[in-house]
Amino acid sequence: MSENNNILVKDYFRTNKLAHIWCPGCGHGVIMHAIVRAISELGWNKDEVVVVSGIGCSSRAPGYMDFNTLHTTHGRALAFATGVKLANPNLKVVVVTGDGDAAAIGGNHLIHACRRNIDITAVVFNNTIYGMTGGQYSPTTPTADLGTTAPYGNIDRPFDITALAGAAGATYTAKTTAYHMKQMTGLIKKALDHKGFSLVEAMSVCPTYYGRKNKKGDAPNMMEILKNTFVDAKAYDRLPEEKRVGKIKMGEFINIERPEYTEEYLKLIERFTGGK
Ligand SMILES: Cc1ncc(C[n+]2csc(CCOP(=O)(O)OP(=O)(O)O)c2C)c(N)n1
Ligand code: SF4
């Protein structure tokens, strides 16, 4: 481990909570690392950072991170985070959530957080499956793929979470993968620094359930699939139509300004109380 990584572990992790629960080769650790590295590079004071999660393998991450952390109920991380941010708008609020947590049971909270443009950053750990509960298909499982609850193949169409968030009103959206750690850190940093609702869809790998059920090979092989499938936006846009087949565009999608919710809320209070 490099000296830099040693400092990260010492300063930003609850080492007494390690070893973590994740399976060998799980992609979630890479994403947790990227979040911590982004916060460290921004130089934020740990005491003003709040990390909120729901339930799932991904949602275990805040337990290991030495910030103010809340491990809440399945799908409700954004609702709890909204309460935290409204109670103290000066806090820097980050939500860690899985594809099931964010887009199935928590889907309604997700679209409304986007619509309100509240200054929260959501990092969606998207492994395209429910990892913690044994590999049921999720709203991002590709059509025809296998899951415990789709033994003959999933017939649903998957959500593109980045596009969903953009359509619902998020003012910063980006997609990246656990293979592209450097890009991921940079995009999370930009999302954290953005005023308004930001979402980074971080593609992860679940070798234990998704990988085994769909014969994707071992963890390194699944990382190789991420590497070969996801193409940075600029390179993707240059590809001829036929070469885009089977490729997915990643990078920054939306970065715009709109009034932020807690600021609008404070203005309203001031208008009706005359600032008293
Ligand atoms: C109200 C409620 N419903 C269902 C569950 C069971 N449950 C726990 S985690 C989970 C799925 C987690 O999947 P995801 O959010 O994709 O995260 P992953 O484990 O893949 O990281 C489910 C269905 C629960 N804990 N609470
Ligand atoms: S079940 Fe899947 S998502 Fe959960 S820790 Fe294991 S590899 Fe990771």
mmCIF file of N, CA, C and O and ligand atoms in Angstrom, residues 28 55-59 74 97-102 105 125 127 129-133 136 138, ligand 1:
data_model
loop_
_atom_site.group_PDB
_atom_site.id
_atom_site.type_symbol
_atom_site.label_atom_id
_atom_site.label_comp_id
_atom_site.label_asym_id
_atom_site.label_seq_id
_atom_site.Cartn_x
_atom_site.Cartn_y
_atom_site.Cartn_z
ATOM 1 N N HIS A 28 -17.459 -2.719 -4.752
ATOM 2 C CA HIS A 28 -17.915 -1.622 -3.888
ATOM 3 C C HIS A 28 -16.765 -0.905 -3.167
ATOM 4 O O HIS A 28 -16.831 0.295 -2.926
ATOM 5 N N ILE A 55 -29.939 0.358 2.755
ATOM 6 C CA ILE A 55 -29.571 -1.017 3.118
ATOM 7 C C ILE A 55 -29.095 -1.740 1.859
ATOM 8 O O ILE A 55 -29.664 -1.577 0.793
ATOM 9 N N GLY A 56 -28.095 -2.556 2.030
ATOM 10 C CA GLY A 56 -27.527 -3.320 0.913
ATOM 11 C C GLY A 56 -26.047 -3.483 1.173
ATOM 12 O O GLY A 56 -25.498 -2.871 2.099
ATOM 13 N N CYS A 57 -25.366 -4.277 0.350
ATOM 14 C CA CYS A 57 -23.910 -4.407 0.504
ATOM 15 C C CYS A 57 -23.279 -3.026 0.359
ATOM 16 O O CYS A 57 -22.413 -2.633 1.147
ATOM 17 N N SER A 58 -23.706 -2.271 -0.675
ATOM 18 C CA SER A 58 -23.166 -0.924 -0.896
ATOM 19 C C SER A 58 -23.433 -0.025 0.298
ATOM 20 O O SER A 58 -22.578 0.778 0.684
ATOM 21 N N SER A 59 -24.600 -0.148 0.876
ATOM 22 C CA SER A 59 -24.984 0.738 1.971
ATOM 23 C C SER A 59 -24.204 0.462 3.255
ATOM 24 O O SER A 59 -24.336 1.199 4.232
ATOM 25 N N HIS A 74 -34.005 0.642 4.075
ATOM 26 C CA HIS A 74 -33.867 0.350 2.646
ATOM 27 C C HIS A 74 -34.650 1.361 1.796
ATOM 28 O O HIS A 74 -35.851 1.530 1.972
ATOM 29 N N THR A 97 -25.707 4.573 -2.091
ATOM 30 C CA THR A 97 -26.904 3.764 -2.313
ATOM 31 C C THR A 97 -26.654 2.747 -3.427
ATOM 32 O O THR A 97 -25.834 2.990 -4.316
ATOM 33 N N GLY A 98 -27.353 1.617 -3.383
ATOM 34 C CA GLY A 98 -27.234 0.612 -4.435
ATOM 35 C C GLY A 98 -28.275 0.843 -5.517
ATOM 36 O O GLY A 98 -29.160 1.693 -5.366
ATOM 37 N N ASP A 99 -28.191 0.086 -6.607
ATOM 38 C CA ASP A 99 -29.182 0.258 -7.681
ATOM 39 C C ASP A 99 -30.575 -0.142 -7.207
ATOM 40 O O ASP A 99 -31.573 0.490 -7.571
ATOM 41 N N GLY A 100 -30.660 -1.158 -6.347
ATOM 42 C CA GLY A 100 -31.963 -1.560 -5.794
ATOM 43 C C GLY A 100 -32.455 -0.511 -4.818
ATOM 44 O O GLY A 100 -33.600 -0.039 -4.893
ATOM 45 N N ASP A 101 -31.580 -0.116 -3.922
ATOM 46 C CA ASP A 101 -31.912 0.875 -2.894
ATOM 47 C C ASP A 101 -32.361 2.191 -3.537
ATOM 48 O O ASP A 101 -33.346 2.798 -3.116
ATOM 49 N N ALA A 102 -31.653 2.634 -4.580
ATOM 50 C CA ALA A 102 -31.920 3.942 -5.188
ATOM 51 C C ALA A 102 -33.080 3.920 -6.170
ATOM 52 O O ALA A 102 -33.875 4.854 -6.216
ATOM 53 N N ILE A 105 -36.971 0.342 -4.431
ATOM 54 C CA ILE A 105 -37.725 0.812 -3.261
ATOM 55 C C ILE A 105 -37.544 2.317 -3.039
ATOM 56 O O ILE A 105 -38.455 2.993 -2.574
ATOM 57 N N PHE A 125 -24.007 2.878 -6.321
ATOM 58 C CA PHE A 125 -23.132 1.726 -6.568
ATOM 59 C C PHE A 125 -23.964 0.738 -7.397
ATOM 60 O O PHE A 125 -24.770 -0.017 -6.843
ATOM 61 N N ASN A 127 -24.374 -2.426 -9.323
ATOM 62 C CA ASN A 127 -23.841 -3.745 -9.714
ATOM 63 C C ASN A 127 -24.889 -4.554 -10.476
ATOM 64 O O ASN A 127 -24.716 -5.755 -10.685
ATOM 65 N N ILE A 129 -27.713 -5.732 -9.690
ATOM 66 C CA ILE A 129 -28.345 -6.862 -8.988
ATOM 67 C C ILE A 129 -28.538 -6.498 -7.521
ATOM 68 O O ILE A 129 -27.925 -5.552 -7.039
ATOM 69 N N TYR A 130 -29.428 -7.217 -6.824
ATOM 70 C CA TYR A 130 -29.504 -7.078 -5.359
ATOM 71 C C TYR A 130 -28.441 -8.017 -4.787
ATOM 72 O O TYR A 130 -28.648 -9.237 -4.746
ATOM 73 N N GLY A 131 -27.321 -7.458 -4.367
ATOM 74 C CA GLY A 131 -26.255 -8.307 -3.839
ATOM 75 C C GLY A 131 -26.595 -8.875 -2.469
ATOM 76 O O GLY A 131 -26.578 -10.092 -2.261
ATOM 77 N N MET A 132 -26.954 -7.995 -1.555
ATOM 78 C CA MET A 132 -27.080 -8.417 -0.153
ATOM 79 C C MET A 132 -28.095 -9.533 0.070
ATOM 80 O O MET A 132 -27.900 -10.391 0.923
ATOM 81 N N THR A 133 -29.182 -9.522 -0.717
ATOM 82 C CA THR A 133 -30.250 -10.492 -0.462
ATOM 83 C C THR A 133 -30.183 -11.712 -1.382
ATOM 84 O O THR A 133 -31.122 -12.507 -1.434
ATOM 85 N N GLN A 136 -31.323 -11.166 -6.493
ATOM 86 C CA GLN A 136 -32.581 -10.912 -7.232
ATOM 87 C C GLN A 136 -32.302 -9.851 -8.307
ATOM 88 O O GLN A 136 -31.429 -9.013 -8.148
ATOM 89 N N SER A 138 -32.653 -6.452 -10.429
ATOM 90 C CA SER A 138 -32.936 -5.092 -9.948
ATOM 91 C C SER A 138 -33.425 -4.247 -11.123
ATOM 92 O O SER A 138 -33.437 -4.729 -12.256
HETATM 93 C C1 LIG B 1 -38.179 -2.486 3.442
HETATM 94 C C2 LIG B 1 -37.169 -3.515 3.050
HETATM 95 N N1 LIG B 1 -37.401 -4.297 1.977
HETATM 96 C C3 LIG B 1 -36.502 -5.206 1.593
HETATM 97 C C4 LIG B 1 -35.343 -5.379 2.312
HETATM 98 C C5 LIG B 1 -34.370 -6.440 1.876
HETATM 99 N N2 LIG B 1 -33.223 -5.912 1.224
HETATM 100 C C6 LIG B 1 -32.080 -5.617 1.899
HETATM 101 S S1 LIG B 1 -30.833 -5.138 0.904
HETATM 102 C C7 LIG B 1 -31.811 -5.350 -0.474
HETATM 103 C C8 LIG B 1 -31.289 -5.139 -1.866
HETATM 104 C C9 LIG B 1 -30.005 -4.411 -1.954
HETATM 105 O O1 LIG B 1 -29.639 -4.271 -3.289
HETATM 106 P P1 LIG B 1 -28.902 -2.994 -3.788
HETATM 107 O O2 LIG B 1 -29.516 -1.755 -3.254
HETATM 108 O O3 LIG B 1 -28.789 -3.061 -5.266
HETATM 109 O O4 LIG B 1 -27.476 -3.085 -3.086
HETATM 110 P P2 LIG B 1 -26.305 -4.184 -3.172
HETATM 111 O O5 LIG B 1 -26.547 -5.130 -2.034
HETATM 112 O O6 LIG B 1 -26.364 -4.845 -4.498
HETATM 113 O O7 LIG B 1 -25.081 -3.361 -2.980
HETATM 114 C C10 LIG B 1 -33.096 -5.780 -0.143
HETATM 115 C C11 LIG B 1 -34.162 -6.062 -1.098
HETATM 116 C C12 LIG B 1 -35.136 -4.554 3.432
HETATM 117 N N3 LIG B 1 -34.011 -4.626 4.149
HETATM 118 N N4 LIG B 1 -36.062 -3.638 3.787
#
